[in-house]
Amino acid sequence: MNSPKISMLCKGTEPLAILPVNGTYILGIYQGSLSPFDILLRYRQKEGNKWSRIRTPKHIHWAVDMLIKHYSEPHETDLLLTSLLQKWEETVPLESKEEQEKLLDPKTLLDEVDREATKYKKLAGKGEYSVKFLILIAKLLMVQEKTNRQDAYMFRNLLERLKEHRNIFEIVSTATLHG
């Protein structure tokens, strides 16, 4: 597989970590600028024989994919959302370089996400993103949000609205920072 230059995900910046996911995604995690231990996520997706342009994972893309999965497998999706809400409660902000390095250890992080993703096999092939990629992005978004602002709750609100099967307008509003 032709792998894109991961360092090109953010021009002139070397990633803190590089995470290949399912041979379909390459996630680069960079030092952000909102706080000392902020992380910035960028990825590319394999589309046929080529890699996509550089993308930033957005809450709305994540939410839409969960809605698609819910349409196909409501019970399994609710189980995943419940698990993610529990992870939200357990997530703590990064407070040191050592904590950041430990979190971003590719083998440890991917092994943890692999174990979690195997619980949701019915969701495989549903939606655009793999369950593994969604769990990985969710975990990193939670850490990012709590690290930058300990009283942040946007991603938790999004998880709750999805779990409660709120109407599409509430979900979109929450996922786009208008809720």
Coordinates of C-alpha atoms in Angstrom, one line a residue:
M1 CA 0.0 0.0 0.0
N2 CA 1.3 3.4 -0.9
S3 CA 1.5 5.2 2.4
P4 CA 1.3 9.0 2.4
K5 CA 4.0 11.0 4.0
I6 CA 2.5 11.4 7.4
S7 CA 4.7 14.4 8.2
M8 CA 2.9 16.2 5.4
L9 CA -0.4 16.0 7.4
C10 CA 0.8 19.2 9.1
K11 CA 3.3 21.1 7.0
G12 CA 6.7 21.4 8.6
T13 CA 5.6 19.7 11.8
E14 CA 6.6 16.2 13.0
P15 CA 3.8 14.2 14.6
L16 CA 3.8 13.2 18.2
A17 CA 2.4 9.9 17.1
I18 CA 1.4 8.1 13.9
L19 CA -1.4 5.5 14.0
P20 CA -2.3 3.3 11.1
V21 CA -5.8 2.0 11.4
N22 CA -7.1 -1.0 9.5
G23 CA -5.0 -0.2 6.5
T24 CA -7.6 2.4 5.6
Y25 CA -6.7 5.4 7.8
I26 CA -3.5 7.0 8.9
L27 CA -3.9 9.3 11.9
G28 CA -1.3 11.9 12.8
I29 CA -1.4 13.4 16.2
Y30 CA 0.4 16.7 16.6
Q31 CA 1.1 19.3 19.3
G32 CA -1.8 21.7 19.4
S33 CA -1.7 25.3 20.4
L34 CA -4.7 25.7 22.8
S35 CA -2.8 24.5 25.9
P36 CA 0.6 23.0 26.7
F37 CA -0.6 19.4 26.2
D38 CA -3.2 20.1 23.5
I39 CA -3.3 17.5 20.7
L40 CA -4.3 18.2 17.1
L41 CA -5.7 15.3 15.0
R42 CA -5.2 15.0 11.2
Y43 CA -5.9 11.9 9.1
R44 CA -6.0 10.5 5.6
Q45 CA -8.3 7.8 4.4
K46 CA -7.5 5.3 1.7
E47 CA -10.0 5.7 -1.2
G48 CA -9.5 3.1 -3.8
N49 CA -5.8 3.2 -4.7
K50 CA -5.3 6.8 -3.5
W51 CA -5.2 8.6 -0.2
S52 CA -7.6 11.4 0.6
R53 CA -6.6 14.9 1.2
I54 CA -5.7 15.8 4.7
R55 CA -8.7 15.9 7.0
T56 CA -9.5 17.0 10.5
P57 CA -11.9 14.8 12.3
K58 CA -15.1 16.8 13.1
H59 CA -17.7 16.0 15.7
I60 CA -20.4 16.2 13.0
H61 CA -18.8 13.6 10.8
W62 CA -18.4 11.3 13.9
A63 CA -22.1 11.9 14.8
V64 CA -23.4 11.2 11.3
D65 CA -21.5 8.0 11.2
M66 CA -23.0 6.9 14.5
L67 CA -26.5 7.8 13.3
I68 CA -25.9 5.5 10.2
K69 CA -24.7 2.7 12.5
H70 CA -27.7 3.2 14.8
Y71 CA -30.1 2.9 11.8
S72 CA -28.6 -0.5 11.0
E73 CA -27.8 -1.8 14.5
P74 CA -29.6 0.3 17.2
H75 CA -28.9 -2.0 20.1
E76 CA -25.2 -2.5 19.3
T77 CA -24.8 1.3 18.7
D78 CA -26.4 2.0 22.0
L79 CA -24.0 -0.3 23.7
L80 CA -21.1 1.5 22.1
L81 CA -22.4 4.9 23.2
T82 CA -22.9 3.6 26.7
S83 CA -19.3 2.5 26.8
L84 CA -18.1 5.8 25.4
L85 CA -20.1 7.7 28.0
Q86 CA -18.4 5.7 30.7
K87 CA -15.0 6.4 29.1
W88 CA -15.9 10.1 29.1
E89 CA -16.4 10.0 32.9
E90 CA -13.0 8.1 33.3
T91 CA -11.1 10.5 31.0
V92 CA -8.7 12.9 32.8
P93 CA -6.8 15.9 31.3
L94 CA -3.2 15.5 30.3
E95 CA -1.0 17.4 32.8
S96 CA 2.5 16.4 31.8
K97 CA 4.6 15.5 28.8
E98 CA 5.0 12.0 30.3
E99 CA 1.2 11.5 30.4
Q100 CA 1.0 12.7 26.8
E101 CA 3.7 10.3 25.7
K102 CA 2.1 7.4 27.6
L103 CA -1.4 8.2 26.0
L104 CA 0.1 8.5 22.5
D105 CA 2.2 5.3 22.6
P106 CA 0.9 3.8 19.3
K107 CA 1.1 0.1 20.3
T108 CA -0.7 0.6 23.7
L109 CA -3.3 2.9 22.2
L110 CA -4.1 0.7 19.2
D111 CA -4.2 -2.5 21.3
E112 CA -6.6 -0.8 23.7
V113 CA -8.8 0.4 20.8
D114 CA -8.6 -3.1 19.2
R115 CA -9.9 -4.8 22.3
E116 CA -12.8 -2.3 22.6
A117 CA -13.7 -2.5 18.9
T118 CA -14.0 -6.3 18.9
K119 CA -17.1 -6.0 21.2
Y120 CA -19.0 -4.3 18.3
K121 CA -18.6 -6.7 15.4
K122 CA -22.2 -6.1 14.2
L123 CA -21.3 -2.5 13.4
A124 CA -18.5 -3.5 11.0
G125 CA -19.2 -2.3 7.5
K126 CA -21.9 0.1 8.6
G127 CA -21.3 3.8 7.9
E128 CA -18.2 5.4 6.5
Y129 CA -15.8 4.8 9.4
S130 CA -14.6 1.6 11.1
V131 CA -15.6 1.1 14.7
K132 CA -11.9 1.1 15.6
F133 CA -11.4 4.5 14.0
L134 CA -14.5 5.9 15.7
I135 CA -13.4 4.7 19.1
L136 CA -9.9 6.0 18.6
I137 CA -11.1 9.4 17.5
A138 CA -13.6 9.5 20.4
K139 CA -10.9 8.7 22.9
L140 CA -8.6 11.3 21.6
L141 CA -11.4 14.0 21.3
M142 CA -12.3 13.3 25.0
V143 CA -8.7 13.8 26.1
Q144 CA -8.3 16.8 23.9
E145 CA -11.4 18.5 25.2
K146 CA -10.7 17.8 28.8
T147 CA -7.0 18.8 28.5
N148 CA -7.9 22.2 26.9
R149 CA -10.8 22.9 29.3
Q150 CA -11.5 20.8 32.3
D151 CA -15.1 21.9 32.4
A152 CA -15.7 21.1 28.7
Y153 CA -18.7 18.9 28.0
M154 CA -19.5 19.2 24.2
F155 CA -18.5 15.7 23.3
R156 CA -20.3 14.2 26.3
N157 CA -23.4 16.1 25.3
L158 CA -23.1 14.7 21.8
L159 CA -22.8 11.2 23.1
E160 CA -25.8 11.7 25.4
R161 CA -28.0 13.1 22.6
L162 CA -27.1 10.2 20.4
K163 CA -27.8 7.7 23.2
E164 CA -31.1 9.4 24.0
H165 CA -32.1 9.2 20.3
R166 CA -32.7 13.0 20.2
N167 CA -33.9 14.5 17.0
I168 CA -31.5 15.2 14.2
F169 CA -31.6 18.9 14.7
E170 CA -30.4 18.7 18.3
I171 CA -27.6 16.3 17.4
V172 CA -26.4 18.4 14.5
S173 CA -26.6 21.6 16.6
T174 CA -24.5 19.9 19.4
A175 CA -22.0 18.5 17.0
T176 CA -21.5 21.8 15.3
L177 CA -21.1 23.9 18.4
H178 CA -24.4 25.6 18.1
G179 CA -26.2 23.7 20.9

